[in-house]
Coordinates of C-alpha atoms in Angstrom, one line a residue:
M135 CA 86.5 26.4 -48.1
Q136 CA 89.6 28.4 -48.9
L137 CA 88.9 32.3 -49.9
F138 CA 91.2 33.1 -52.7
D139 CA 92.5 36.6 -53.2
V140 CA 91.6 36.3 -56.9
A141 CA 90.1 33.7 -59.1
I142 CA 90.9 33.9 -62.9
V143 CA 88.7 32.2 -65.3
G144 CA 90.9 31.2 -68.4
G145 CA 94.2 30.0 -68.3
G146 CA 95.4 31.3 -71.7
P147 CA 98.2 34.1 -72.0
A148 CA 96.0 36.9 -70.3
G149 CA 94.9 34.5 -67.4
S150 CA 98.3 33.0 -66.9
S151 CA 100.3 36.0 -67.1
C152 CA 97.7 37.8 -64.5
A153 CA 98.0 34.6 -62.1
A154 CA 101.7 34.6 -62.4
F155 CA 102.1 38.6 -61.6
C156 CA 99.6 37.9 -58.8
A157 CA 101.5 34.8 -57.2
M158 CA 104.7 37.0 -57.5
A159 CA 102.9 39.8 -55.5
G160 CA 102.2 37.3 -52.8
L161 CA 98.4 36.9 -53.6
Q162 CA 96.6 33.6 -53.2
S163 CA 95.6 33.1 -56.9
L164 CA 93.2 30.6 -58.5
V165 CA 93.1 29.6 -62.2
I166 CA 90.1 27.8 -63.7
D167 CA 90.2 26.6 -67.3
R168 CA 87.8 24.1 -69.2
E169 CA 90.5 22.7 -71.2
K170 CA 93.4 20.2 -70.5
F171 CA 96.8 21.9 -71.4
P172 CA 98.8 21.6 -73.6
R173 CA 96.0 22.3 -76.2
E174 CA 95.8 24.1 -79.7
K175 CA 94.4 27.4 -80.1
V176 CA 93.4 29.3 -83.4
C177 CA 96.1 32.0 -83.8
G178 CA 98.5 33.4 -86.1
D179 CA 101.2 32.1 -83.4
C180 CA 103.2 35.2 -83.9
L181 CA 104.9 36.9 -80.8
N182 CA 105.6 40.7 -81.8
P183 CA 108.7 42.2 -80.1
S184 CA 106.3 44.1 -77.6
C185 CA 105.8 40.9 -75.7
W186 CA 109.5 40.5 -74.8
P187 CA 109.3 43.3 -71.9
V188 CA 106.5 41.4 -70.2
L189 CA 107.9 38.0 -70.7
E190 CA 111.3 39.6 -69.2
R191 CA 109.3 40.8 -66.1
L192 CA 107.7 37.4 -65.7
E193 CA 111.3 35.9 -66.0
L194 CA 110.2 33.7 -68.9
A195 CA 111.8 35.3 -71.9
D196 CA 114.8 32.6 -72.1
R197 CA 112.3 30.0 -71.5
V198 CA 110.4 31.0 -74.5
Q199 CA 113.2 31.3 -76.6
D200 CA 114.2 27.7 -75.7
L201 CA 110.7 26.7 -77.3
T202 CA 110.8 25.4 -80.9
H203 CA 110.1 28.5 -82.9
S204 CA 111.0 30.4 -85.9
K205 CA 112.6 33.8 -86.2
L206 CA 110.5 35.6 -88.7
R207 CA 112.7 37.6 -91.2
S208 CA 110.1 39.2 -93.6
V209 CA 106.4 39.5 -94.3
A210 CA 105.1 39.4 -98.1
F211 CA 102.0 41.1 -99.0
I212 CA 100.5 39.2 -102.1
A213 CA 97.4 40.8 -104.0
I214 CA 94.6 38.8 -105.8
D215 CA 96.6 38.7 -108.8
G216 CA 99.7 37.3 -107.3
R217 CA 101.8 40.6 -107.1
E218 CA 103.7 40.9 -103.9
V219 CA 105.5 43.4 -101.8
I220 CA 108.1 42.2 -99.3
V221 CA 108.9 44.0 -96.1
D222 CA 111.9 43.0 -93.7
L223 CA 111.2 42.4 -90.1
P224 CA 113.5 43.8 -87.4
S225 CA 116.3 41.1 -86.5
G226 CA 118.2 40.4 -83.2
A227 CA 117.6 38.5 -80.0
H228 CA 114.2 40.0 -79.4
C229 CA 112.7 39.9 -82.9
E230 CA 109.3 38.6 -84.2
I231 CA 109.0 34.8 -83.6
S232 CA 106.5 32.4 -84.5
V233 CA 105.9 29.6 -81.8
K234 CA 102.8 27.2 -81.4
R235 CA 100.3 28.3 -79.1
S236 CA 100.1 24.7 -77.5
L237 CA 103.9 25.1 -76.5
F238 CA 103.7 28.8 -75.4
D239 CA 100.4 28.6 -73.5
D240 CA 101.5 25.4 -71.7
L241 CA 104.7 27.2 -70.5
L242 CA 102.8 30.3 -69.1
L243 CA 100.1 28.2 -67.2
R244 CA 102.9 25.8 -65.8
H245 CA 105.0 29.0 -64.7
A246 CA 101.9 30.3 -63.0
R247 CA 101.6 27.0 -61.1
E248 CA 105.4 27.1 -60.3
L249 CA 104.8 30.5 -58.6
G250 CA 102.0 29.2 -56.5
A251 CA 98.8 29.8 -58.4
D252 CA 96.3 27.0 -57.7
V253 CA 95.4 25.6 -61.3
H254 CA 92.2 23.6 -62.0
E255 CA 92.3 22.4 -65.6
Q256 CA 89.4 20.5 -67.1
T257 CA 87.1 22.7 -64.9
T258 CA 84.0 24.5 -66.5
V259 CA 82.5 27.5 -64.7
T260 CA 78.6 27.2 -64.8
G261 CA 77.5 29.7 -62.1
L262 CA 78.5 33.0 -60.4
S263 CA 77.2 34.9 -57.6
R264 CA 78.5 37.5 -55.3
N265 CA 77.9 38.9 -51.8
D266 CA 81.0 39.9 -49.8
H267 CA 83.0 37.8 -52.3
W268 CA 82.4 35.8 -55.6
N269 CA 81.0 32.3 -55.3
I270 CA 82.0 30.1 -58.4
E271 CA 80.4 26.9 -59.2
T272 CA 81.6 24.4 -61.7
A273 CA 80.2 21.6 -63.8
S274 CA 82.2 18.9 -61.6
G275 CA 80.5 20.2 -58.5
E276 CA 83.4 22.1 -57.1
F277 CA 82.8 25.3 -55.4
F278 CA 85.5 28.1 -55.0
Q279 CA 85.2 31.6 -53.4
A280 CA 87.4 34.9 -54.1
R281 CA 87.5 38.4 -53.2
I282 CA 88.0 39.4 -57.0
L283 CA 87.1 37.9 -60.1
I284 CA 88.9 38.0 -63.4
G285 CA 87.4 36.9 -66.8
A286 CA 90.3 35.8 -69.2
D287 CA 88.2 33.3 -70.9
G288 CA 88.1 34.8 -74.5
R289 CA 85.9 36.4 -77.0
N290 CA 82.7 34.2 -75.9
S291 CA 83.7 34.7 -72.3
T292 CA 81.6 32.7 -69.8
V293 CA 82.1 35.1 -67.0
A294 CA 80.9 38.1 -69.2
H295 CA 77.9 35.8 -70.2
L296 CA 77.2 34.7 -66.5
C297 CA 77.3 38.5 -65.4
N298 CA 75.2 39.5 -68.4
L299 CA 77.7 41.6 -70.0
L300 CA 78.5 39.7 -73.2
P301 CA 77.7 41.7 -76.3
R302 CA 75.8 40.3 -78.9
P303 CA 78.3 38.8 -81.5
T304 CA 78.6 39.7 -85.2
R305 CA 79.0 36.6 -87.2
E306 CA 80.2 38.5 -90.4
R307 CA 83.4 36.4 -90.6
V308 CA 84.9 32.9 -89.8
A309 CA 88.6 31.8 -89.4
L310 CA 89.9 28.5 -89.9
Q311 CA 93.6 27.5 -89.0
A312 CA 95.7 24.5 -89.1
H313 CA 99.2 23.4 -89.0
I314 CA 100.3 21.8 -92.2
P315 CA 103.8 20.6 -93.7
R316 CA 105.7 23.6 -94.4
P317 CA 106.3 23.9 -98.3
R318 CA 109.7 23.5 -99.4
D319 CA 111.7 26.9 -99.6
F320 CA 109.1 28.8 -97.8
G321 CA 111.4 30.3 -95.4
N322 CA 111.1 31.9 -92.0
R323 CA 108.5 34.5 -93.1
I324 CA 104.9 35.5 -93.0
V325 CA 102.6 35.8 -95.9
L326 CA 99.4 37.6 -95.8
Q327 CA 97.7 36.7 -99.0
F328 CA 94.6 38.6 -100.5
L329 CA 92.0 36.3 -102.2
R330 CA 88.7 37.3 -103.9
E331 CA 86.8 35.3 -101.0
G332 CA 88.9 36.7 -98.0
Y333 CA 92.6 36.2 -97.2
S334 CA 95.1 33.8 -96.0
G335 CA 97.9 34.2 -93.2
Q336 CA 100.7 32.0 -93.4
A337 CA 103.8 31.9 -91.1
S338 CA 106.7 29.2 -90.5
V339 CA 106.5 27.8 -86.9
N340 CA 109.4 25.6 -87.2
E341 CA 111.4 23.8 -89.6
T342 CA 108.6 21.3 -90.7
Q343 CA 105.4 23.1 -89.8
L344 CA 103.2 25.9 -91.4
N345 CA 100.6 27.9 -89.7
L346 CA 97.8 28.3 -92.1
C347 CA 95.0 30.7 -91.4
L348 CA 92.0 31.5 -93.6
V349 CA 89.4 34.2 -93.0
G350 CA 86.3 34.8 -94.9
T351 CA 82.6 35.3 -94.6
P352 CA 80.3 32.3 -93.7
P353 CA 79.3 32.0 -97.5
T354 CA 83.0 32.1 -98.7
I355 CA 84.8 30.1 -96.3
S356 CA 84.1 27.0 -98.0
T357 CA 85.7 28.1 -101.3
L358 CA 88.8 29.4 -99.5
R359 CA 89.1 26.0 -97.8
K360 CA 89.1 24.4 -101.3
W361 CA 91.8 27.0 -102.5
A362 CA 94.1 25.9 -99.4
E363 CA 93.6 22.1 -100.4
R364 CA 94.6 22.9 -104.1
Q365 CA 97.3 25.4 -103.1
F366 CA 99.0 23.4 -100.2
Q367 CA 98.0 19.8 -101.6
L368 CA 95.9 19.2 -98.5
P369 CA 93.8 16.1 -98.2
A370 CA 89.8 16.8 -98.4
D371 CA 89.6 15.7 -94.7
Q372 CA 92.0 18.0 -93.4
R373 CA 91.5 19.0 -89.7
W374 CA 90.7 22.7 -89.4
R375 CA 90.1 24.8 -86.0
T376 CA 87.6 27.5 -86.2
I377 CA 86.5 30.4 -84.3
T378 CA 83.7 33.0 -84.5
P379 CA 83.1 35.8 -84.1
L380 CA 86.1 37.8 -85.1
T381 CA 84.2 41.1 -84.1
R382 CA 82.3 42.1 -81.0
S383 CA 81.9 45.2 -79.0
P384 CA 84.2 45.7 -76.0
V385 CA 83.1 44.9 -72.4
P386 CA 84.2 47.3 -69.8
S387 CA 87.4 46.0 -68.6
A388 CA 87.1 47.2 -64.7
H389 CA 84.3 47.0 -62.2
E390 CA 84.4 47.0 -58.6
N391 CA 85.5 43.4 -57.9
L392 CA 85.5 42.2 -61.4
F393 CA 88.2 42.6 -64.4
F394 CA 88.1 41.5 -67.8
V395 CA 91.6 40.9 -69.6
G396 CA 92.7 39.7 -73.1
D397 CA 90.0 38.9 -75.5
A398 CA 87.4 38.6 -72.8
A399 CA 87.5 42.5 -72.8
R400 CA 88.3 43.8 -76.3
V401 CA 88.4 41.1 -79.2
V402 CA 91.3 41.8 -81.6
E403 CA 92.0 40.4 -85.1
P404 CA 93.8 37.0 -84.2
F405 CA 96.3 37.1 -87.1
T406 CA 97.7 40.7 -86.8
G407 CA 100.4 39.4 -84.3
E408 CA 99.2 41.7 -81.6
G409 CA 96.7 39.8 -79.6
I410 CA 99.2 38.0 -77.5
Y411 CA 100.9 41.2 -76.4
Y412 CA 97.5 42.6 -75.6
A413 CA 96.6 39.5 -73.5
L414 CA 100.0 39.5 -71.5
R415 CA 100.0 43.0 -70.7
S416 CA 96.4 43.4 -69.8
G417 CA 97.1 40.3 -67.4
E418 CA 99.7 42.2 -65.8
L419 CA 98.0 45.6 -65.5
A420 CA 95.0 43.8 -63.5
A421 CA 97.3 42.0 -61.4
K422 CA 98.9 45.4 -60.2
A423 CA 95.4 46.5 -59.8
V424 CA 94.3 43.5 -57.6
A425 CA 97.3 43.5 -55.4
K426 CA 96.7 47.2 -54.4
I427 CA 93.0 46.5 -53.7
V428 CA 93.9 43.4 -51.8
R429 CA 96.3 45.4 -49.7
G430 CA 93.6 47.9 -48.8
K431 CA 94.7 50.8 -51.0
N432 CA 92.4 53.1 -52.6
R433 CA 90.1 51.0 -54.7
Q434 CA 88.9 53.8 -56.8
L435 CA 92.5 55.0 -57.6
A436 CA 93.5 51.5 -58.4
L437 CA 90.4 51.1 -60.7
G438 CA 91.2 54.5 -62.4
N439 CA 94.8 53.9 -62.9
F440 CA 94.1 50.4 -64.3
T441 CA 91.5 51.8 -66.9
R442 CA 93.8 54.6 -67.9
A443 CA 96.9 52.2 -68.5
Y444 CA 94.5 49.7 -70.3
S445 CA 93.1 52.3 -72.8
G446 CA 96.7 53.6 -73.2
M447 CA 97.7 50.1 -74.3
Y448 CA 95.5 50.2 -77.4
R449 CA 96.0 53.9 -78.3
G450 CA 96.9 54.7 -81.6
R451 CA 96.8 50.7 -82.7
L452 CA 93.3 49.6 -83.2
W453 CA 93.3 51.0 -86.7
I454 CA 95.4 47.9 -87.6
N455 CA 92.3 45.7 -86.6
R456 CA 90.0 47.8 -88.7
F457 CA 92.2 47.6 -91.6
A458 CA 92.5 43.8 -91.3
R459 CA 88.8 43.5 -91.0
E460 CA 88.0 45.7 -94.1
A461 CA 90.7 43.7 -96.0
V462 CA 88.7 40.8 -95.4
L463 CA 85.4 42.0 -96.2
R464 CA 86.8 43.8 -99.3
P465 CA 89.8 42.0 -100.3
R466 CA 90.2 44.3 -103.5
L467 CA 90.7 47.2 -101.3
G468 CA 93.9 45.0 -99.7
S469 CA 95.0 44.1 -103.2
F470 CA 94.8 47.9 -104.3
L471 CA 97.0 48.5 -101.4
V472 CA 99.7 46.1 -102.5
H473 CA 99.5 47.4 -106.1
T474 CA 100.0 51.0 -104.3
A475 CA 102.9 49.6 -102.2
R476 CA 104.8 48.5 -105.2
I477 CA 105.2 52.1 -106.2
N478 CA 105.4 53.6 -102.6
P479 CA 105.8 51.1 -100.0
S480 CA 105.4 53.4 -97.3
I481 CA 101.8 52.3 -96.1
L482 CA 102.8 48.7 -95.7
K483 CA 106.0 49.5 -94.0
L484 CA 104.0 51.6 -91.8
L485 CA 101.6 48.8 -91.0
T486 CA 104.4 46.3 -90.4
A487 CA 106.4 48.8 -88.2
K488 CA 103.3 49.6 -86.0
I489 CA 102.6 45.7 -85.4
V490 CA 106.1 44.5 -84.8
S491 CA 107.5 47.8 -82.9
S492 CA 108.4 47.9 -79.1
T493 CA 106.5 51.4 -78.9
N494 CA 104.7 50.4 -75.7
R495 CA 107.8 50.4 -73.9
H496 CA 107.7 54.2 -72.9
S497 CA 104.2 53.8 -71.8
E498 CA 104.9 50.9 -69.6
R499 CA 107.6 52.5 -68.0
S500 CA 105.6 55.7 -67.3
E501 CA 102.7 53.5 -65.9
A502 CA 105.3 51.7 -63.7

């Protein structure tokens, strides 16, 4: 049985970026995912500009630009009573874009495979044990071994569950998402619309499709769905993808031979546009730490550097997620901010700039 340097459970952006960077460093890398790619994923489908430096280091920026996508020009904040404030988004080659996760994630996973990662799709991890290395058991009866294990398998991480590290979820909110026909004259924009029962996020993903997201509490989500059916003339049997929980305590990102990246470590709001950056960047940081450990460098120093860089990635930005959570639980608060912004738009401009800025570049250069 081959002993891999690193086994990564989860083939989304966090897992695929980690596998690609590990392969680029010459490590024997394994990726296991329960799904068959391409597959859809509940997400706002937005890539903010902070993603581009990571994609450039992966040598994928041009290939992502070649995917069918929309360059997003503005974001409209709409209050419960219909009043709105529009904030322009940065323009240029590396602006905010919207691209379907089925396309984006498939490209990332294929790239990891092209670089030499051993990828196993439709493979579910059912057991983990550890002696000198990790032993990985799967539902299909396959067994794998690896020196280092990385959980990149999302907010309901199987790796965290099997290692007794998964926090108790809080099912205070539910998210529904679907790709629907894009309304005429919608344009290349994002809409964040506050409703009495929660909020709706809408983003153009191409010339014909709109990403429609609904976020509410369990008692209100059915009312939100009916609103969407009326607003967008959807059939009653419209198919929705769903995720819950949207809130979960973080899992420590670094252990001796175990790392967690992306939503497996810290769950962020799926519709702020920041989640994919956190996934890509945390995968890169973990790959750097793994490469140092496998090559026999100081393990504690590598873990410490990873932990500091990982924490720095979120520093000064998690208030955005807290704001989004409060806006759903108290949509009148979100509406009040929209009304206030009609007089003084600075707070919504700050919120938008914080999400779509590339302010992480300095910390990435200093960490490198």
